[in-house]
Short mmCIF file of C-alpha atoms in Angstrom, two decimals:
data_model
loop_
_atom_site.label_atom_id
_atom_site.label_comp_id
_atom_site.label_asym_id
_atom_site.label_seq_id
_atom_site.Cartn_x
_atom_site.Cartn_y
_atom_site.Cartn_z
CA MET A 57 25.37 -11.35 -28.12
CA LYS A 58 26.37 -7.95 -26.68
CA ARG A 59 24.40 -6.17 -29.42
CA LEU A 60 21.33 -8.25 -28.55
CA LEU A 61 21.63 -7.39 -24.85
CA ILE A 62 21.98 -3.71 -25.63
CA LEU A 63 18.90 -3.84 -27.89
CA LEU A 64 16.86 -5.58 -25.19
CA SER A 65 17.95 -2.98 -22.64
CA VAL A 66 16.87 -0.15 -24.92
CA ILE A 67 13.50 -1.80 -25.57
CA GLN A 68 12.94 -2.21 -21.83
CA ILE A 69 13.75 1.47 -21.26
CA LEU A 70 11.34 2.57 -23.99
CA THR A 71 8.42 0.65 -22.53
CA PHE A 72 8.02 2.58 -19.27
CA GLY A 73 6.06 5.67 -20.20
CA PHE A 74 8.70 7.84 -21.86
CA ASN A 75 11.95 7.66 -23.77
CA PRO A 76 14.88 9.14 -21.80
CA LEU A 77 16.95 9.09 -24.99
CA SER A 78 14.75 11.81 -26.49
CA ALA A 79 13.47 13.45 -23.29
CA GLN A 80 15.28 16.46 -21.87
CA LYS A 81 17.15 15.85 -18.62
CA LEU A 82 16.75 18.65 -16.10
CA LYS A 83 18.58 19.90 -13.05
CA PRO A 84 16.40 20.22 -9.92
CA ALA A 85 16.76 24.01 -10.10
CA ASP A 86 15.26 24.01 -13.62
CA VAL A 87 12.02 22.36 -12.50
CA PRO A 88 9.15 24.86 -11.94
CA ASP A 89 7.97 25.40 -8.37
CA ASP A 90 4.43 24.26 -9.22
CA VAL A 91 5.82 20.93 -10.40
CA THR A 92 8.05 20.32 -7.36
CA GLN A 93 5.21 21.29 -5.02
CA ALA A 94 2.88 18.83 -6.78
CA LEU A 95 5.48 16.10 -6.26
CA ASP A 96 5.93 17.07 -2.61
CA MET A 97 2.19 16.89 -2.00
CA GLN A 98 2.02 13.35 -3.43
CA TYR A 99 5.34 11.90 -2.24
CA SER A 100 6.75 14.22 0.41
CA TYR A 101 9.27 11.65 1.69
CA ALA A 102 10.32 10.10 -1.58
CA LYS A 103 13.90 10.52 -2.79
CA VAL A 104 14.11 12.14 -6.25
CA THR A 105 16.97 10.70 -8.31
CA SER A 106 16.38 12.50 -11.63
CA TRP A 107 14.11 14.89 -13.55
CA PHE A 108 13.15 14.75 -17.23
CA LYS A 109 10.87 16.83 -19.43
CA ASN A 110 8.98 14.80 -22.01
CA GLY A 111 6.83 17.07 -24.17
CA ASN A 112 4.53 18.99 -21.83
CA GLU A 113 5.09 16.57 -18.96
CA TYR A 114 7.69 16.58 -16.21
CA VAL A 115 8.84 13.13 -15.12
CA ALA A 116 10.51 12.54 -11.74
CA THR A 117 12.25 9.26 -10.99
CA ILE A 118 11.72 8.53 -7.29
CA LYS A 119 12.51 5.95 -4.65
CA ASP A 120 9.63 5.55 -2.22
CA GLU A 121 9.77 2.93 0.55
CA GLY A 122 12.24 0.83 -1.43
CA ALA A 123 10.28 0.96 -4.71
CA THR A 124 11.47 2.85 -7.79
CA GLY A 125 8.85 4.71 -9.77
CA LYS A 126 8.20 7.53 -12.21
CA VAL A 127 5.88 10.44 -11.37
CA TYR A 128 4.27 12.31 -14.28
CA ILE A 129 3.27 15.94 -13.64
CA SER A 130 1.87 18.47 -16.10
CA SER A 131 3.55 21.82 -16.73
CA ALA A 132 0.66 23.41 -14.78
CA GLY A 133 1.62 21.45 -11.67
CA GLU A 134 -1.09 18.79 -11.95
CA TRP A 135 -0.19 15.26 -10.89
CA LEU A 136 -1.12 12.90 -13.72
CA ARG A 137 -0.01 9.42 -12.74
CA THR A 138 2.73 7.35 -11.13
CA THR A 139 4.14 4.03 -12.28
CA PHE A 140 6.23 1.53 -10.32
CA ALA A 141 7.95 -1.04 -12.53
CA VAL A 142 7.07 -4.67 -11.77
CA PRO A 143 9.36 -7.39 -13.21
CA GLN A 144 7.43 -10.04 -15.12
CA GLY A 145 8.68 -12.70 -12.73
CA GLU A 146 6.94 -10.87 -9.85
CA LEU A 147 3.55 -10.51 -11.51
CA PRO A 148 0.72 -12.44 -9.79
CA SER A 149 0.14 -15.86 -11.29
CA ALA A 150 -3.51 -14.99 -12.10
CA ILE A 151 -2.34 -12.18 -14.40
CA THR A 152 0.31 -14.18 -16.22
CA ALA A 153 -2.20 -17.03 -16.64
CA TYR A 154 -4.70 -14.64 -18.26
CA VAL A 155 -2.07 -13.37 -20.70
CA LYS A 156 -0.93 -16.88 -21.56
CA GLU A 157 -4.50 -18.03 -22.23
CA ASN A 158 -5.78 -15.00 -24.14
CA TYR A 159 -2.57 -13.90 -25.87
CA PRO A 160 -0.63 -17.07 -26.76
CA GLU A 161 2.72 -16.39 -28.42
CA PHE A 162 2.47 -12.72 -27.34
CA ALA A 163 5.12 -11.01 -25.20
CA ILE A 164 4.60 -8.69 -22.22
CA SER A 165 6.34 -5.49 -23.31
CA GLU A 166 5.45 -3.45 -20.22
CA SER A 167 4.32 -4.28 -16.67
CA CYS A 168 3.94 -1.87 -13.79
CA LEU A 169 1.79 -0.70 -10.90
CA GLU A 170 -0.06 2.45 -11.92
CA GLU A 171 -1.57 5.13 -9.69
CA LYS A 172 -4.03 7.74 -10.97
CA GLU A 173 -6.32 10.34 -9.45
CA ASN A 174 -9.71 8.89 -8.38
CA GLU A 175 -8.66 5.37 -9.43
CA LYS A 176 -7.59 2.43 -7.33
CA THR A 177 -3.99 1.38 -7.75
CA HIS A 178 -3.84 -1.30 -10.44
CA TYR A 179 -1.51 -3.36 -12.57
CA TYR A 180 -0.96 -2.02 -16.10
CA LEU A 181 0.32 -4.32 -18.87
CA GLU A 182 1.04 -4.00 -22.55
CA VAL A 183 1.25 -7.19 -24.62
CA LYS A 184 1.99 -7.58 -28.32
CA PRO A 185 3.38 -10.11 -30.81
CA ASP A 186 7.14 -10.41 -31.19
CA GLY A 187 8.43 -8.15 -33.91
CA ILE A 188 8.55 -4.49 -34.89
CA GLY A 189 5.58 -2.29 -35.79
CA TYR A 190 2.87 -4.07 -33.79
CA LYS A 191 0.58 -1.97 -31.59
CA PRO A 192 0.13 -3.33 -28.06
CA SER A 193 -3.00 -4.45 -26.28
CA LYS A 194 -3.42 -2.56 -23.01
CA LEU A 195 -4.68 -4.40 -19.92
CA THR A 196 -5.35 -3.39 -16.32
CA PHE A 197 -5.85 -5.74 -13.36
CA SER A 198 -6.86 -5.16 -9.76
CA THR A 199 -4.37 -5.54 -6.93
CA THR A 200 -6.74 -7.62 -4.82
CA GLY A 201 -6.18 -11.27 -4.06
CA GLN A 202 -8.17 -12.29 -7.16
CA ASN A 203 -6.36 -9.90 -9.54
CA GLU A 204 -9.48 -9.43 -11.68
CA LEU A 205 -9.26 -7.96 -15.19
CA LEU A 206 -10.45 -4.34 -15.00
CA SER A 207 -10.07 -3.24 -18.62
CA ARG A 208 -8.82 -4.55 -21.95
CA VAL A 209 -8.17 -2.35 -25.00
CA ASP A 210 -6.99 -4.08 -28.18
CA PRO A 211 -5.75 -2.12 -31.24
CA GLU A 212 -8.07 -1.71 -34.24
CA ASP A 213 -6.16 -4.21 -36.38
CA PHE A 214 -6.07 -6.77 -33.56
CA LYS A 215 -6.55 -10.39 -34.61
CA ASP A 216 -7.59 -12.65 -31.77
CA PRO A 217 -4.95 -15.39 -31.62
CA LYS A 218 -7.49 -17.72 -30.02
CA ALA A 219 -9.91 -17.49 -32.93
CA VAL A 220 -9.61 -20.35 -35.42
CA ALA A 221 -10.73 -19.68 -38.98
CA GLU A 222 -13.33 -22.30 -39.92
CA LYS A 223 -13.03 -23.41 -43.56
CA PRO A 224 -16.30 -24.57 -45.25
CA ALA A 225 -16.46 -28.36 -45.67
CA PRO A 226 -16.30 -29.60 -49.34
CA LYS A 227 -19.59 -30.69 -50.88
CA SER A 228 -20.16 -34.43 -51.44
CA GLU A 229 -21.28 -35.95 -54.78
CA LYS A 230 -24.76 -36.45 -53.40
CA GLU A 231 -25.02 -32.80 -52.55
CA THR A 232 -24.04 -31.80 -56.14
CA LYS A 233 -26.82 -33.81 -57.78
CA PRO A 234 -30.22 -32.10 -58.01
CA ALA A 235 -32.68 -33.43 -55.50
CA PRO A 236 -35.76 -35.30 -56.86
CA ALA A 237 -39.00 -33.36 -56.99
CA PRO A 238 -41.06 -33.95 -53.83
CA LYS A 239 -44.29 -35.88 -54.04
CA PRO A 240 -47.45 -33.90 -53.40
CA ALA A 241 -48.40 -34.21 -49.78
CA ALA A 242 -51.75 -35.60 -48.75
CA GLU A 243 -54.27 -33.13 -47.44
CA PRO A 244 -54.06 -32.98 -43.70
CA LYS A 245 -56.96 -34.17 -41.61
CA PRO A 246 -58.83 -31.51 -39.74
CA VAL A 247 -57.72 -31.23 -36.14
CA LYS A 248 -59.99 -30.27 -33.32
CA GLU A 249 -59.16 -26.91 -31.91
CA SER A 250 -57.84 -27.01 -28.41
CA LYS A 251 -57.11 -24.22 -26.02
CA PRO A 252 -53.44 -23.45 -25.81
CA ALA A 253 -51.92 -24.46 -22.53
CA GLU A 254 -50.97 -21.57 -20.34
CA PRO A 255 -47.22 -21.33 -19.98
CA LYS A 256 -45.93 -22.15 -16.56
CA ALA A 257 -44.19 -19.36 -14.80
CA PRO A 258 -40.49 -20.06 -14.53
CA LYS A 259 -39.28 -20.88 -11.08
CA GLU A 260 -37.34 -18.10 -9.52
CA LYS A 261 -33.78 -19.04 -8.92
CA LYS A 262 -32.71 -18.38 -5.41
CA GLU A 263 -29.53 -16.38 -5.37
CA LYS A 264 -26.95 -17.90 -3.12
CA PRO A 265 -25.81 -15.45 -0.48
CA GLU A 266 -22.19 -14.45 -0.64
CA PRO A 267 -20.11 -16.41 1.84
CA VAL A 268 -19.31 -14.53 5.02
CA VAL A 269 -15.59 -14.40 5.70
CA LYS A 270 -14.52 -14.01 9.30
CA ASP A 271 -11.11 -13.84 10.90
CA GLU A 272 -10.06 -15.80 13.95
CA TYR A 273 -11.66 -13.22 16.26
CA GLY A 274 -15.02 -13.07 14.51
CA ASN A 275 -14.40 -9.84 12.59
CA ILE A 276 -16.38 -9.90 9.33
CA ALA A 277 -14.50 -9.08 6.14
CA ILE A 278 -15.58 -6.04 4.13
CA LYS A 279 -15.66 -5.70 0.36
CA THR A 280 -12.62 -4.27 -1.41
CA ALA A 281 -14.85 -1.53 -2.87
CA GLU A 282 -15.48 -0.32 0.69
CA VAL A 283 -11.77 0.30 1.32
CA PRO A 284 -10.66 3.91 0.61
CA GLN A 285 -8.36 4.39 -2.36
CA VAL A 286 -5.67 5.95 -0.17
CA VAL A 287 -5.61 2.74 1.91
CA THR A 288 -5.36 0.34 -1.05
CA LYS A 289 -2.65 2.57 -2.51
CA ALA A 290 -0.59 2.29 0.68
CA PHE A 291 -1.17 -1.47 0.79
CA ALA A 292 -0.02 -1.94 -2.83
CA LYS A 293 3.35 -0.43 -1.90
CA LYS A 294 3.78 -2.91 0.94
CA VAL A 295 2.54 -6.11 -0.73
CA MET A 296 3.12 -6.47 -4.47
CA HIS A 297 1.04 -9.57 -5.22
CA PRO A 298 -1.11 -10.76 -2.31
CA GLU A 299 -3.04 -14.00 -2.36
CA GLU A 300 -6.23 -14.88 -0.48
CA LEU A 301 -6.67 -11.20 0.39
CA ASN A 302 -9.44 -10.14 2.79
CA TRP A 303 -10.00 -6.67 4.26
CA PHE A 304 -11.22 -5.98 7.79
CA LEU A 305 -12.13 -2.75 9.55
CA ILE A 306 -11.03 -3.13 13.16
CA ASP A 307 -11.85 -0.06 15.25
CA SER A 308 -10.79 2.70 12.84
CA THR A 309 -7.92 0.77 11.27
CA TYR A 310 -8.05 -1.15 7.98
CA VAL A 311 -6.37 -4.56 8.21
CA ALA A 312 -5.43 -6.51 5.09
CA LYS A 313 -4.97 -10.21 5.82
CA CYS A 314 -3.40 -12.24 3.04
CA ILE A 315 -0.68 -14.64 1.97
CA ASN A 316 2.47 -12.82 0.86
CA THR A 317 5.41 -14.79 -0.55
CA GLY A 318 3.94 -17.89 1.06
CA LYS A 319 3.64 -16.33 4.53
CA LYS A 320 0.50 -15.40 6.43
CA THR A 321 0.52 -11.60 6.70
CA ALA A 322 -1.59 -8.83 8.25
CA VAL A 323 -1.02 -5.20 7.24
CA TYR A 324 -2.45 -2.41 9.41
CA ILE A 325 -3.23 0.94 7.70
CA THR A 326 -5.08 3.98 9.06
CA LYS A 327 -8.10 5.43 7.25
CA ASP A 328 -5.78 8.25 6.11
CA GLY A 329 -3.54 5.77 4.32
CA LEU A 330 -0.72 5.69 6.89
CA TRP A 331 0.95 2.32 7.30
CA GLU A 332 1.27 1.38 10.97
CA LYS A 333 2.67 -2.13 11.06
CA THR A 334 2.87 -5.51 9.36
CA LEU A 335 2.61 -8.85 11.15
CA THR A 336 4.21 -11.81 9.35
CA VAL A 337 4.22 -15.46 10.42
CA LEU A 338 7.79 -16.77 10.13
CA PRO A 339 9.11 -20.29 9.53
CA GLU A 340 11.47 -21.97 11.99
CA GLU A 341 14.56 -21.21 9.88
CA ALA A 342 13.88 -17.48 10.34
CA VAL A 343 14.79 -17.76 14.04
CA THR A 344 18.52 -17.14 13.78
CA GLY A 345 21.39 -15.22 15.35
CA PRO A 346 20.99 -13.92 18.92
CA MET A 347 17.43 -15.25 19.16
CA LEU A 348 18.47 -18.82 18.38
CA LYS A 349 21.48 -18.52 20.70
CA HIS A 350 19.24 -17.41 23.57
CA LEU A 351 16.88 -20.34 23.00
CA ASN A 352 19.69 -22.88 22.81
CA ASP A 353 21.44 -21.46 25.89
CA PHE A 354 18.40 -21.32 28.18
CA TYR A 355 15.95 -23.82 26.67
CA LYS A 356 17.98 -26.79 25.45
CA GLY A 357 15.88 -29.36 23.66
CA PHE A 358 13.05 -26.91 22.93
CA LYS A 359 10.58 -27.60 20.11
CA PHE A 360 9.67 -24.70 17.84
CA LYS A 361 5.94 -23.96 17.43
CA SER A 362 5.61 -20.67 15.53
CA ALA A 363 6.93 -17.12 15.25
CA VAL A 364 5.65 -13.72 14.18
CA LYS A 365 7.61 -10.65 13.19
CA GLU A 366 6.11 -7.20 13.65
CA THR A 367 7.55 -4.49 11.41
CA ARG A 368 6.47 -1.09 12.70
CA ALA A 369 6.33 2.42 11.30
CA ASP A 370 8.09 3.77 14.40
CA LYS A 371 10.98 1.32 13.77
CA ASP A 372 10.30 -0.44 17.12
CA ASP A 373 10.24 -3.85 15.41
CA LYS A 374 9.76 -7.04 17.41
CA THR A 375 9.83 -10.78 16.86
CA MET A 376 7.75 -13.17 18.95
CA VAL A 377 8.70 -16.85 19.19
CA GLU A 378 6.46 -19.58 20.62
CA PHE A 379 7.97 -22.93 21.55
CA TYR A 380 7.61 -25.92 23.85
CA GLU A 381 10.15 -26.39 26.59
CA LYS A 382 11.41 -29.96 26.86
CA ALA A 383 9.61 -30.57 30.16
CA ASN A 384 6.34 -29.06 28.85
CA TYR A 385 6.15 -30.69 25.43
CA LYS A 386 3.80 -33.53 26.42
CA ALA A 387 1.42 -31.13 28.14
CA LYS A 388 1.63 -28.79 25.10
CA LEU A 389 2.35 -25.78 27.31
CA VAL A 390 3.63 -22.88 25.23
CA THR A 391 6.41 -20.50 26.24
CA THR A 392 6.64 -17.16 24.43
CA ILE A 393 9.68 -14.91 24.11
CA ILE A 394 9.62 -11.41 22.63
CA PHE A 395 12.83 -10.07 21.06
CA ASP A 396 13.63 -6.61 19.72
CA LYS A 397 14.88 -6.08 16.15
CA THR A 398 18.50 -6.74 17.20
CA GLY A 399 17.57 -10.07 18.80
CA LYS A 400 17.80 -8.84 22.40
CA LEU A 401 15.34 -10.21 24.94
CA ILE A 402 12.40 -7.93 25.80
CA ARG A 403 10.12 -10.23 27.75
CA THR A 404 9.46 -13.90 28.51
CA ILE A 405 5.88 -15.14 28.96
CA ASP A 406 5.79 -18.44 30.81
CA PRO A 407 3.16 -21.15 30.14
CA ASP A 408 1.28 -20.47 33.35
CA TYR A 409 0.84 -16.81 32.43
CA GLU A 410 -2.78 -15.84 31.72
CA LEU A 411 -2.06 -15.31 28.00
CA GLY A 412 0.35 -18.22 27.76
CA GLY A 413 -2.22 -20.95 27.35
CA GLY A 414 -2.72 -22.15 30.91
CA GLY A 415 -2.31 -25.73 29.74
CA LYS A 416 -4.01 -25.17 26.37
CA ALA A 417 -2.07 -25.43 23.15
CA SER A 418 -2.42 -22.28 21.06
CA SER A 419 -3.67 -22.48 17.49
CA ASP A 420 -1.70 -21.35 14.46
CA ASP A 421 -4.86 -19.78 13.05
CA ASP A 422 -5.04 -17.07 15.71
CA ALA A 423 -1.29 -16.50 15.82
CA LEU A 424 -1.26 -12.94 14.48
CA GLU A 425 -3.85 -11.50 16.83
CA LYS A 426 -2.63 -13.40 19.87
CA TYR A 427 0.95 -12.39 19.28
CA TYR A 428 -0.13 -8.79 19.00
CA GLU A 429 -1.86 -9.03 22.37
CA LYS A 430 1.27 -10.51 23.92
CA MET A 431 3.50 -7.94 22.30
CA ASN A 432 1.42 -5.08 23.68
CA MET A 433 2.27 -6.27 27.18
CA SER A 434 5.86 -5.20 26.60
CA VAL A 435 4.91 -1.59 25.80
CA LYS A 436 5.79 0.66 28.71
CA GLU A 437 3.29 3.37 29.59
CA ASP A 438 4.71 6.74 30.67
CA ASP A 439 2.67 7.72 33.71
CA SER A 440 4.61 10.98 34.01
CA GLN A 441 2.77 12.41 31.02
CA ARG A 442 -0.40 13.90 32.40
CA VAL A 443 -2.96 15.28 29.97
CA PRO A 444 -6.69 15.94 30.49
CA GLU A 445 -8.82 12.82 30.11
CA ALA A 446 -10.90 14.36 27.30
CA ILE A 447 -7.78 15.01 25.23
CA ALA A 448 -6.20 11.62 25.94
CA ASN A 449 -9.43 9.86 24.95
CA ALA A 450 -9.74 11.96 21.79
CA PHE A 451 -6.21 11.06 20.73
CA LYS A 452 -6.74 7.35 21.48
CA LEU A 453 -9.94 7.39 19.43
CA LYS A 454 -8.24 9.03 16.46
CA TYR A 455 -4.97 7.05 16.65
CA PRO A 456 -5.78 3.80 18.50
CA ARG A 457 -2.57 2.01 17.48
CA VAL A 458 -0.04 4.81 18.08
CA THR A 459 2.24 4.34 21.08
CA ASN A 460 5.19 6.25 22.60
CA VAL A 461 3.46 9.62 22.40
CA GLU A 462 5.13 12.73 23.82
CA TRP A 463 2.80 15.46 25.06
CA LYS A 464 3.51 19.20 25.25
CA GLU A 465 1.36 22.18 26.22
CA ASP A 466 1.82 25.25 24.02
CA ASP A 467 1.33 28.96 24.76
CA ASN A 468 -2.31 28.84 23.62
CA LEU A 469 -3.18 26.16 26.22
CA ASN A 470 -3.41 23.58 23.47
CA TYR A 471 -1.89 20.12 23.81
CA GLN A 472 0.53 18.78 21.19
CA ALA A 473 0.77 15.01 20.70
CA ILE A 474 4.16 14.24 19.14
CA TYR A 475 4.63 10.78 17.60
CA TYR A 476 6.18 8.97 14.64
CA THR A 477 4.56 7.10 11.75
CA ALA A 478 5.74 5.75 8.39
CA ARG A 479 5.84 9.35 7.15
CA GLY A 480 8.11 10.45 9.99
CA LYS A 481 7.49 12.89 12.80
CA GLU A 482 3.92 14.13 13.18
CA ILE A 483 2.18 16.46 15.63
CA CYS A 484 -1.54 16.54 16.36
CA VAL A 485 -2.73 19.65 18.24
CA PHE A 486 -5.83 19.47 20.46
CA ASN A 487 -7.67 22.35 22.11
CA PRO A 488 -8.69 22.03 25.79
CA TYR A 489 -12.03 20.47 24.70
CA GLY A 490 -10.36 17.55 22.94
CA GLU A 491 -10.92 18.88 19.39
CA VAL A 492 -8.20 18.61 16.74
CA VAL A 493 -7.23 22.11 15.58
CA GLU A 494 -4.02 21.39 13.63
CA THR A 495 -1.93 18.52 12.24
CA TRP A 496 1.78 18.90 11.45
CA LEU A 497 3.98 16.74 9.22
CA LEU A 498 7.76 17.19 9.39
CA GLY A 499 9.52 17.69 6.06
CA LYS A 500 13.13 17.69 4.94
CA PRO A 501 14.69 21.20 4.71
CA ASP A 502 16.17 20.46 1.27
CA ALA A 503 12.63 19.67 0.03
CA LEU A 504 11.51 23.29 0.47
CA SER A 505 10.40 24.92 -2.77
CA THR A 506 12.90 27.15 -4.57
CA THR A 507 10.56 30.11 -3.97
CA ILE A 508 10.87 29.72 -0.18
CA GLN A 509 14.62 29.02 -0.39
CA ASP A 510 15.17 32.16 -2.48
CA TYR A 511 13.17 34.20 0.04
CA LEU A 512 15.25 32.88 2.95
CA LYS A 513 18.53 33.58 1.15
CA LYS A 514 17.44 37.15 0.50
CA GLU A 515 15.67 38.07 3.75
CA HIS A 516 17.43 35.76 6.26
CA LYS A 517 20.84 35.12 4.73
CA ASN A 518 22.49 34.68 8.15
CA SER A 519 20.05 31.97 9.22
CA LYS A 520 19.72 28.25 8.66
CA VAL A 521 16.59 26.09 8.51
CA LEU A 522 16.16 23.84 11.54
CA GLU A 523 12.81 22.27 10.66
CA TYR A 524 9.82 22.80 8.45
CA TYR A 525 6.30 21.40 8.71
CA THR A 526 3.27 21.08 6.49
CA VAL A 527 0.51 22.38 8.78
CA LYS A 528 -3.19 21.78 8.19
CA LYS A 529 -5.42 24.22 10.08
CA ILE A 530 -8.70 22.37 10.50
CA ALA A 531 -11.05 25.28 11.30
CA ASP A 532 -9.68 27.53 8.54
CA LYS A 533 -9.47 24.66 6.03
CA GLN A 534 -6.02 25.94 5.15
CA THR A 535 -2.66 24.27 4.58
CA LEU A 536 0.54 26.22 5.20
CA TYR A 537 4.28 25.67 5.57
CA LYS A 538 5.85 26.49 8.94
CA VAL A 539 9.63 27.04 8.74
CA ILE A 540 11.76 27.27 11.89
CA ILE A 541 15.04 29.11 11.32
CA GLN A 542 18.02 29.89 13.56
CA ASN A 543 20.36 32.87 13.34
CA LYS A 544 23.88 31.49 12.86
CA LYS A 545 25.47 34.28 14.94
CA THR A 546 23.04 34.82 17.81
CA GLY A 547 21.46 31.36 17.96
CA GLU A 548 17.98 32.91 18.15
CA GLU A 549 15.14 30.95 16.58
CA ASP A 550 12.23 32.35 14.60
CA GLU A 551 9.06 30.94 12.98
CA LEU A 552 8.08 31.84 9.43
CA TRP A 553 4.85 30.91 7.65
CA PHE A 554 4.34 30.45 3.92
CA SER A 555 1.41 29.61 1.66
CA LEU A 556 1.54 26.56 -0.59
CA ASN A 557 2.80 28.72 -3.47
CA GLY A 558 5.73 29.90 -1.34
CA LYS A 559 4.56 33.41 -0.42
CA PRO A 560 5.17 34.60 3.19
CA VAL A 561 2.02 35.04 5.31
CA GLU A 562 1.32 36.52 8.72
CA ILE A 563 -0.13 34.28 11.46
#
């Protein structure tokens, strides 16, 4: 039994893109700078757990937002693809049903989410008969709610298991005897010539218009093909197998509304592929701990209606619970309480509040949007931050969902908007006319390329790195690294600039 388990483990290892038993394991210092920079450009905040070299490819095992994947990069520093393993038990039912119907008695030898340049993120499967020596059939499926088959490549010697060989029926005795000679036919009577009837033109079939899908607020769904690849890629990391998926473009934010693990879900992603938040409708049993204690202490006899959890990129998570107080149950007046992620009370919205129903029972269908409106009421605005109206409006237009922004004015009379997203700390720099001139993304000091680290050790050996940013200069169409160092003895800080290949530049 142990031998069988070991064999199965080895087979599972061999299926995911490369064989670590034959590949060369590398230390991080042995990986070329071009390769590490290519990884940093694709997954700047992913944690690298190991490096391998497999032929001419470098393979990094990463952990990105809780998912484990493998990133394949060429020796020239070109990102090739990324795969995130998907257990067979977590594959969408539409995909497993297709395999079961079209490949009966076959086994799924590999299943993963695959990302490639200029391609939408998709499921990649290999299926083949049980046994040794069989070549697999390679399948790809979309990550939309329908999980459509995108491509199917069967090996040359593939025999369709669905095809049934039809054997010719045996001949009967009558068929074996020669047929009697036919009697000569009588001469046909002459027939009057008639003009051939003109063929009737076929009736044009009216194509049925595609059904228009709207959300609870009248927003019309857009086609999946209209959603940028960077957005669908970010969504695939958040929701592995969505059902009943529809995309909406609300303001400048893409919103994916679907059913995820049986729960109604809405995922908000910017046009640049940055995840902002996820709203999830929760069942009654999810209201536990301090939240349930608060309800039982202050609202004895309450009746649960619904709840929504908001998971945010800035970690300011909230849970909103709607319920009927005992005295208001007959009138169906809804009370709403907003809790923070620890279960502490943030705000109570009574039934007579203007968003609390005013005597009208709220509908489960509009729960996500209504809860978001209520939740926004708890966000405190900082009136002490004064910035020109043109700049404030420009920032709100570009980042309509970002809150808790800190503003600073730099030496060039530009305004820096400092905020946090799923990628961490970001800075957007506006000139006095409200135009974006730079964007900064904070990186981890240990993620600096070896070229920059070697330069710092040689030229600034008494200094330490405080921060470094990837800076995009919009007007110059240039991307640079900005490294802030501090002298260990004097405490003085200095700014250094480097190109993407690690060479120092003057700014």
